[in-house]
Short mmCIF file of C-alpha atoms and ligand atoms in Angstrom, two decimals:
data_model
loop_
_atom_site.label_atom_id
_atom_site.label_comp_id
_atom_site.label_asym_id
_atom_site.label_seq_id
_atom_site.Cartn_x
_atom_site.Cartn_y
_atom_site.Cartn_z
CA MET A 1 -8.29 -17.68 -13.39
CA THR A 2 -5.92 -15.51 -11.41
CA GLU A 3 -4.68 -12.14 -13.15
CA ARG A 4 -1.13 -11.52 -11.67
CA ARG A 5 0.24 -7.96 -12.19
CA ASP A 6 3.19 -6.06 -11.59
CA TRP A 7 2.34 -3.03 -9.95
CA ARG A 8 5.62 -1.28 -9.73
CA GLY A 9 6.01 2.09 -11.62
CA VAL A 10 2.55 2.27 -11.54
CA SER A 11 0.89 5.41 -9.93
CA LYS A 12 -0.94 4.64 -6.45
CA TRP A 13 -4.15 5.94 -7.87
CA LYS A 14 -4.47 2.86 -10.36
CA LEU A 15 -3.96 0.31 -7.71
CA ASP A 16 -6.55 -2.32 -7.28
CA THR A 17 -8.46 -1.49 -4.14
CA PRO A 18 -8.92 -1.71 -1.06
CA CYS A 19 -5.32 -1.81 -0.30
CA LEU A 20 -2.75 -0.54 2.16
CA VAL A 21 0.08 1.85 0.53
CA VAL A 22 3.13 2.99 2.80
CA ASP A 23 4.99 6.50 1.89
CA GLN A 24 8.49 5.02 1.95
CA ASP A 25 9.94 8.58 2.56
CA LYS A 26 7.54 9.25 5.34
CA LEU A 27 8.33 5.61 6.97
CA GLU A 28 12.11 6.23 6.59
CA ARG A 29 11.52 9.94 8.29
CA ASN A 30 9.67 8.49 11.34
CA ILE A 31 11.86 5.33 11.70
CA ARG A 32 15.22 7.92 11.60
CA ALA A 33 13.50 10.32 13.67
CA MET A 34 12.52 7.77 16.50
CA GLN A 35 15.72 6.50 16.63
CA ALA A 36 17.80 9.67 16.99
CA HIS A 37 15.67 10.80 19.54
CA VAL A 38 16.33 7.71 21.81
CA THR A 39 19.78 7.81 21.08
CA ALA A 40 19.89 11.32 22.08
CA PHE A 41 18.52 10.53 25.69
CA GLY A 42 20.96 7.64 25.88
CA LYS A 43 18.49 4.79 25.52
CA LYS A 44 17.95 2.00 23.17
CA LEU A 45 15.05 1.25 20.81
CA ARG A 46 13.17 -2.11 20.59
CA PRO A 47 10.71 -1.48 18.48
CA HIS A 48 7.40 -3.54 18.37
CA ALA A 49 6.67 -5.09 15.17
CA LYS A 50 3.24 -6.13 16.09
CA THR A 51 2.32 -2.93 14.27
CA HIS A 52 3.63 -3.33 10.59
CA LYS A 53 4.11 -7.23 10.82
CA CYS A 54 6.43 -7.24 8.25
CA SER A 55 10.07 -8.54 8.45
CA ARG A 56 11.63 -6.05 5.82
CA ILE A 57 10.53 -2.94 8.22
CA ALA A 58 12.06 -4.64 11.00
CA MET A 59 15.09 -5.01 9.23
CA MET A 60 14.84 -1.17 8.77
CA GLN A 61 14.82 -0.62 12.13
CA MET A 62 17.55 -2.91 13.06
CA GLU A 63 19.87 -0.86 10.43
CA ALA A 64 18.80 2.26 11.78
CA GLY A 65 20.32 1.18 15.20
CA ALA A 66 17.52 -0.98 17.17
CA VAL A 67 18.62 -2.78 19.68
CA GLY A 68 16.53 -5.62 18.89
CA ILE A 69 12.99 -6.31 17.72
CA CYS A 70 9.58 -6.98 19.87
CA VAL A 71 6.89 -9.27 18.81
CA ALA A 72 3.77 -10.07 20.61
CA LYS A 73 3.24 -13.77 19.90
CA VAL A 74 5.72 -16.64 19.03
CA SER A 75 4.46 -17.26 15.46
CA GLU A 76 5.75 -13.57 14.97
CA ALA A 77 8.88 -14.90 16.63
CA GLU A 78 9.41 -17.68 14.27
CA VAL A 79 9.21 -15.06 11.01
CA LEU A 80 12.14 -13.07 12.34
CA VAL A 81 14.04 -15.91 13.82
CA ARG A 82 13.89 -17.36 10.14
CA SER A 83 14.73 -14.17 8.53
CA GLY A 84 18.31 -14.47 10.54
CA LEU A 85 17.03 -11.39 13.05
CA LYS A 86 18.63 -12.02 16.40
CA GLY A 87 17.63 -10.95 20.25
CA THR A 88 13.91 -10.70 19.18
CA LEU A 89 11.87 -9.93 22.24
CA ILE A 90 8.27 -11.90 22.89
CA THR A 91 6.42 -9.42 24.95
CA SER A 92 3.57 -11.67 26.12
CA PRO A 93 3.76 -14.95 28.68
CA VAL A 94 4.47 -18.01 26.58
CA VAL A 95 2.29 -20.63 28.45
CA THR A 96 1.03 -23.59 26.70
CA ASP A 97 2.80 -26.42 25.69
CA PHE A 98 3.06 -26.54 22.09
CA LYS A 99 3.82 -22.92 21.98
CA ILE A 100 6.94 -23.25 24.68
CA LEU A 101 8.18 -26.38 22.07
CA LYS A 102 7.91 -23.59 19.25
CA LEU A 103 9.73 -21.14 21.39
CA MET A 104 12.60 -23.82 22.37
CA ASN A 105 12.92 -24.15 18.68
CA CYS A 106 13.44 -20.57 18.35
CA LEU A 107 15.98 -20.29 21.00
CA ALA A 108 17.88 -23.30 19.57
CA LEU A 109 18.42 -20.89 16.49
CA ASP A 110 18.52 -17.40 18.12
CA PRO A 111 20.40 -17.73 21.57
CA GLU A 112 19.56 -14.19 22.11
CA LEU A 113 15.92 -14.81 21.79
CA MET A 114 13.66 -13.31 24.93
CA VAL A 115 10.51 -13.61 26.45
CA VAL A 116 8.59 -12.19 29.64
CA VAL A 117 7.05 -14.11 32.48
CA ASP A 118 4.83 -13.17 34.83
CA ASN A 119 3.97 -16.14 36.75
CA PRO A 120 6.32 -18.81 38.81
CA ARG A 121 4.55 -21.91 37.54
CA ASN A 122 5.24 -20.32 33.86
CA ALA A 123 8.91 -19.62 34.62
CA GLN A 124 9.50 -23.23 36.11
CA LYS A 125 7.78 -24.64 33.06
CA LEU A 126 9.88 -22.87 30.54
CA ASN A 127 13.13 -23.32 32.80
CA ASP A 128 12.23 -27.31 32.79
CA GLU A 129 12.08 -27.27 28.82
CA ALA A 130 15.07 -25.07 28.53
CA VAL A 131 17.05 -27.69 30.63
CA ARG A 132 15.59 -30.58 28.76
CA ARG A 133 17.00 -29.13 25.57
CA GLY A 134 20.22 -27.91 26.81
CA LEU A 135 19.12 -24.41 26.33
CA ARG A 136 19.21 -21.45 28.21
CA LEU A 137 16.00 -18.89 27.90
CA ASN A 138 16.63 -15.24 28.56
CA VAL A 139 13.55 -13.82 30.67
CA LEU A 140 12.58 -10.30 31.64
CA VAL A 141 10.03 -10.05 34.47
CA ASP A 142 6.78 -8.45 32.96
CA LEU A 143 5.42 -5.90 35.71
CA ASP A 144 1.86 -4.99 35.64
CA PRO A 145 1.29 -1.29 35.70
CA GLY A 146 -2.33 -1.38 36.87
CA MET A 147 -3.64 -2.77 33.51
CA GLY A 148 -4.78 -6.23 35.02
CA ARG A 149 -4.03 -7.66 31.34
CA THR A 150 -0.49 -9.33 31.52
CA GLY A 151 2.32 -8.61 34.41
CA VAL A 152 2.92 -9.41 37.95
CA PRO A 153 1.89 -6.98 40.63
CA PHE A 154 5.26 -4.35 41.58
CA GLU A 155 5.00 -6.04 44.87
CA GLU A 156 5.47 -9.77 43.80
CA SER A 157 8.01 -8.96 41.35
CA PRO A 158 10.84 -9.33 43.60
CA ALA A 159 9.92 -12.76 44.54
CA LEU A 160 9.47 -13.81 40.76
CA GLY A 161 13.00 -12.33 39.67
CA ARG A 162 14.67 -14.25 42.61
CA SER A 163 12.97 -17.74 41.35
CA VAL A 164 13.88 -17.22 37.70
CA HIS A 165 17.16 -16.04 38.67
CA SER A 166 17.60 -19.46 40.65
CA LEU A 167 16.49 -21.49 37.93
CA PRO A 168 19.61 -22.92 35.46
CA GLY A 169 17.66 -22.93 32.22
CA LEU A 170 16.53 -19.37 32.52
CA ARG A 171 18.91 -16.18 32.22
CA LEU A 172 17.35 -13.28 33.81
CA ARG A 173 17.82 -9.98 32.19
CA GLY A 174 15.65 -7.39 33.88
CA VAL A 175 12.25 -6.15 33.62
CA GLN A 176 9.40 -5.21 31.12
CA CYS A 177 6.82 -2.50 31.83
CA TYR A 178 4.17 -1.48 29.26
CA ALA A 179 1.67 0.86 30.33
CA GLY A 180 -0.74 0.64 26.95
CA HIS A 181 -3.31 2.24 28.86
CA VAL A 182 -1.85 5.61 28.98
CA GLN A 183 -0.50 5.59 25.59
CA HIS A 184 -3.68 7.43 24.28
CA ILE A 185 -4.73 9.55 26.78
CA ALA A 186 -5.52 12.54 24.66
CA SER A 187 -4.35 15.56 27.08
CA PHE A 188 -0.13 15.43 26.78
CA ASP A 189 0.09 16.38 30.41
CA GLU A 190 -2.35 14.07 32.14
CA ARG A 191 -0.49 11.28 29.70
CA MET A 192 2.83 12.54 31.09
CA ALA A 193 1.50 12.53 34.65
CA ALA A 194 -0.22 8.95 34.48
CA SER A 195 2.80 7.45 32.63
CA LEU A 196 5.99 8.81 34.85
CA GLY A 197 3.47 7.45 37.70
CA TRP A 198 3.79 4.06 36.50
CA MET A 199 7.00 4.05 35.20
CA GLU A 200 8.74 5.41 38.33
CA LYS A 201 7.06 2.56 40.11
CA ALA A 202 8.59 0.40 37.73
CA ALA A 203 12.08 1.83 38.22
CA ASN A 204 11.86 1.50 41.82
CA ILE A 205 11.52 -2.62 41.01
CA VAL A 206 14.82 -2.14 38.77
CA ARG A 207 16.56 -0.43 41.95
CA ARG A 208 14.93 -3.12 44.12
CA PHE A 209 16.23 -5.67 41.62
CA ARG A 210 19.73 -4.38 41.86
CA LYS A 211 19.80 -4.29 45.52
CA ASP A 212 19.00 -7.57 45.97
CA GLY A 213 21.64 -8.54 43.32
CA LEU A 214 19.42 -9.65 40.65
CA PRO A 215 20.48 -9.03 37.07
CA SER A 216 18.57 -6.18 35.36
CA GLU A 217 20.54 -4.74 32.67
CA ILE A 218 17.18 -4.28 30.55
CA PHE A 219 14.21 -2.19 31.72
CA THR A 220 12.33 -2.10 28.43
CA GLY A 221 8.88 -0.45 28.00
CA SER A 222 7.12 2.84 26.46
CA GLY A 223 5.25 3.43 23.21
CA THR A 224 4.62 5.79 20.53
CA GLY A 225 1.91 8.03 22.87
CA THR A 226 4.76 8.40 25.32
CA TRP A 227 7.88 8.62 23.30
CA GLU A 228 8.91 11.77 24.61
CA ILE A 229 7.86 11.49 28.11
CA ASP A 230 9.67 8.07 29.52
CA ASN A 231 13.17 8.98 28.79
CA ARG A 232 12.86 10.95 31.73
CA ILE A 233 13.32 7.70 33.75
CA PRO A 234 16.93 7.56 34.03
CA GLU A 235 16.76 3.34 34.77
CA LEU A 236 14.48 2.89 31.48
CA THR A 237 17.21 1.44 29.27
CA ASP A 238 14.77 1.04 26.12
CA LEU A 239 11.73 1.76 24.35
CA GLN A 240 9.53 -0.51 22.67
CA ALA A 241 7.24 1.90 20.53
CA GLY A 242 5.56 0.57 17.24
CA SER A 243 3.10 2.76 15.92
CA TYR A 244 4.97 5.49 15.08
CA THR A 245 6.06 3.35 11.80
CA MET A 246 2.68 3.40 10.44
CA MET A 247 0.35 5.79 12.72
CA ASP A 248 -3.57 5.84 12.66
CA ALA A 249 -6.53 8.37 13.15
CA GLU A 250 -6.49 7.28 17.07
CA TYR A 251 -2.84 8.24 17.46
CA LEU A 252 -3.08 11.64 15.05
CA GLY A 253 -5.79 12.49 17.24
CA ILE A 254 -4.00 12.91 20.82
CA GLY A 255 -2.24 15.91 21.98
CA SER A 256 1.62 16.21 22.07
CA SER A 257 4.00 18.54 23.74
CA GLU A 258 3.98 20.82 20.31
CA ASN A 259 0.24 20.64 20.03
CA PRO A 260 -2.45 20.43 22.15
CA SER A 261 -4.87 18.53 19.76
CA HIS A 262 -2.64 16.71 17.43
CA PHE A 263 0.09 14.37 17.57
CA ALA A 264 2.48 16.17 14.64
CA GLU A 265 5.79 14.53 15.30
CA PHE A 266 4.99 11.36 13.12
CA PRO A 267 3.02 11.70 9.78
CA ALA A 268 1.24 8.80 8.74
CA PRO A 269 2.87 6.65 6.28
CA LEU A 270 0.22 4.12 6.23
CA THR A 271 -2.69 5.05 4.40
CA LEU A 272 -5.68 3.11 2.82
CA LEU A 273 -7.15 3.33 -0.98
CA THR A 274 -10.98 2.85 -1.51
CA SER A 275 -12.98 3.01 -4.59
CA VAL A 276 -16.17 4.57 -5.05
CA ILE A 277 -18.53 1.37 -6.18
CA ASN A 278 -22.23 3.47 -5.67
CA ASN A 279 -22.78 7.09 -6.13
CA ASN A 280 -26.45 6.97 -6.43
CA HIS A 281 -26.94 9.65 -3.33
CA ALA A 282 -26.91 12.83 -3.20
CA ASP A 283 -25.00 13.30 0.21
CA HIS A 284 -23.03 9.83 0.37
CA VAL A 285 -20.99 7.39 -1.89
CA THR A 286 -20.55 3.68 -0.83
CA VAL A 287 -16.81 2.68 -1.14
CA ASP A 288 -15.15 -0.89 -1.33
CA ALA A 289 -13.70 -0.82 2.39
CA GLY A 290 -15.82 -2.07 5.03
CA LEU A 291 -14.99 -4.01 8.38
CA LYS A 292 -12.69 -6.38 6.71
CA ALA A 293 -10.04 -3.68 5.30
CA LEU A 294 -10.49 -1.21 7.96
CA TYR A 295 -10.49 -2.42 11.47
CA ARG A 296 -13.12 -0.87 13.81
CA ASP A 297 -11.45 0.19 16.56
CA GLY A 298 -9.82 3.31 18.18
CA ALA A 299 -10.84 6.60 16.07
CA THR A 300 -12.92 6.91 13.14
CA PRO A 301 -11.02 6.84 9.45
CA TYR A 302 -10.62 9.96 8.12
CA VAL A 303 -10.39 11.07 4.44
CA LEU A 304 -6.97 12.77 3.10
CA HIS A 305 -7.84 13.05 -0.26
CA PRO A 306 -9.72 14.51 -1.86
CA PRO A 307 -9.42 16.89 1.14
CA SER A 308 -12.27 18.28 2.63
CA ALA A 309 -13.29 18.41 6.39
CA GLU A 310 -16.91 17.74 5.66
CA PHE A 311 -16.24 14.06 4.33
CA GLU A 312 -16.96 11.59 7.38
CA TYR A 313 -16.58 7.75 6.73
CA THR A 314 -18.47 5.09 8.47
CA TRP A 315 -18.64 1.31 8.37
CA ARG A 316 -21.58 -0.17 6.18
CA GLY A 317 -20.83 -3.61 7.23
CA ASP A 318 -18.30 -6.13 6.15
CA GLU A 319 -17.47 -5.18 2.54
CA HIS A 320 -18.57 -1.46 2.40
CA GLY A 321 -18.09 1.84 3.67
CA GLN A 322 -19.66 5.43 3.24
CA VAL A 323 -18.11 8.62 2.65
CA SER A 324 -20.86 11.42 3.51
CA PHE A 325 -20.87 15.09 2.80
CA PRO A 326 -23.34 17.71 2.95
CA ARG A 327 -26.13 17.39 0.23
CA GLY A 328 -25.04 17.97 -2.97
CA THR A 329 -21.69 19.41 -2.15
CA ALA A 330 -19.47 16.54 -3.83
CA ARG A 331 -19.69 14.54 -7.06
CA PHE A 332 -17.97 11.47 -7.11
CA GLU A 333 -17.53 8.86 -10.27
CA LEU A 334 -17.74 5.16 -9.85
CA GLY A 335 -14.22 3.99 -9.71
CA ASP A 336 -12.94 7.32 -8.01
CA VAL A 337 -10.34 6.64 -5.35
CA LEU A 338 -10.41 8.28 -2.00
CA GLU A 339 -7.17 7.85 0.39
CA LEU A 340 -7.94 7.31 4.11
CA VAL A 341 -5.65 7.20 7.50
CA VAL A 342 -6.71 4.30 9.27
CA SER A 343 -8.53 3.82 12.59
CA HIS A 344 -6.04 1.78 14.30
CA CYS A 345 -2.93 0.59 12.45
CA ASP A 346 -2.03 -2.70 14.02
CA PRO A 347 -5.35 -4.73 13.47
CA THR A 348 -5.70 -3.04 10.02
CA VAL A 349 -2.21 -3.99 8.95
CA ASN A 350 -3.39 -7.65 9.74
CA LEU A 351 -5.98 -7.61 7.28
CA PHE A 352 -3.61 -7.07 4.49
CA ASP A 353 -0.96 -9.95 2.82
CA VAL A 354 1.19 -7.14 1.06
CA LEU A 355 2.14 -3.09 1.49
CA PHE A 356 2.57 -1.09 -1.81
CA MET A 357 5.41 0.91 -1.41
CA ILE A 358 5.35 4.24 -2.51
CA ARG A 359 7.35 7.20 -3.52
CA ASN A 360 5.94 10.34 -5.28
CA GLU A 361 3.01 8.70 -5.54
CA VAL A 362 4.26 5.79 -7.50
CA VAL A 363 4.51 2.22 -6.48
CA LYS A 364 8.25 1.41 -5.80
CA ASP A 365 7.56 -2.21 -4.42
CA ILE A 366 5.61 -4.44 -2.93
CA TRP A 367 6.13 -5.84 0.57
CA SER A 368 4.93 -8.81 2.05
CA VAL A 369 3.27 -8.74 5.79
CA ASP A 370 4.92 -11.69 6.34
CA MET A 371 3.86 -11.79 10.14
CA ARG A 372 0.01 -11.28 9.21
CA GLY A 373 -2.24 -13.65 10.84
CA LYS A 374 0.60 -14.79 13.16
CA CYS A 375 -1.56 -14.44 16.31
CA MET A 376 -0.70 -17.95 17.72
C1 PLP B 1 3.74 -4.60 24.96
C2 PLP B 1 3.96 -3.68 23.99
N1 PLP B 1 5.01 -2.69 23.89
C3 PLP B 1 5.09 -1.92 22.92
C4 PLP B 1 3.86 -1.61 22.20
C5 PLP B 1 3.70 -0.60 20.98
O1 PLP B 1 3.06 0.46 21.54
P1 PLP B 1 2.52 1.60 20.33
O2 PLP B 1 2.14 1.12 19.37
O3 PLP B 1 1.86 2.30 21.25
O4 PLP B 1 3.95 2.23 19.89
C6 PLP B 1 2.80 -2.43 22.46
C7 PLP B 1 1.43 -2.11 21.58
O5 PLP B 1 0.28 -2.64 22.04
C8 PLP B 1 2.81 -3.64 23.22
O6 PLP B 1 1.45 -4.29 23.67
#
């Protein structure tokens, strides 16, 4: 028998755990702050939804002024297209027949849909399918900023741009360059030097595209870690930041322009609640959040509540975690709830069906993580 309960109006401390809660005031504040920042620099925001995987949050970002939403996968784009959102950008190449079919179905519903390409054969294949369907697909050339993940090497990009531009089923719109490997460099100054180095190279390509008469009205890139760095690049038209909506221990632990050891500008709206299920030890308790509730990547999660610099979370397998403290210094009862900042927000959100939306510690609403599991 399934017990269904409406949790609205209930204190967050009474929720069934492990669960994810989102402080709605902080979320709204972060969305406003990022939008105001890019607008002040004459840029646009094209936030990445791979972080929150929630179309309601994507809608909030659009209402706040975003020019479109980024997703990583076609299956995520399908959710946004179905919810009526226009101009979604898929930031990874779409190469297989089945995915191209799904992409074209999305394009039929949203002619503004965009995708990146980093390979001429893929461009040809996308073109052939678009022509066959009587459609025209918006395309950005994806530049590889030395990561070796996706993207075309800078020097090969003008040729790829020319070949995309020559294909009747494709509409070249510009370039993408996302330097993911610099986003978490701890030192702000080192991050700035690394990011500006790559983004300058990408800006050179934009200038080259213009010289060659190739359309380049969009140069999209950047993330939360370089949000106050990349706006110095005049050619950059929009920022793709994603993590600022949720935040995590990994991001909060890097330096910012204001503070060398803490990324203070975006407080964490997202936290995880977990309950004590074993208190038989003098130096630790076992909690109900392990690998299946807290993704193990990036930094170590840390305990926000109850507050103590001495509490340390460690994973104890699939279902369990351990919160340790110096012997005899803390006492927890069975069922006590602890609040944690998660290690890495994107893959942790992907583990849950819903986000409990909280104001003043009370559940106001329950939002579906409707792009959860959409990794195809
Ligand atoms: C292509 C792309 N753009 C933007 C982002 C968002 O970056 P961040 O979460 O650091 O803000 C990501 C994240 O992985 C990404 O892969």
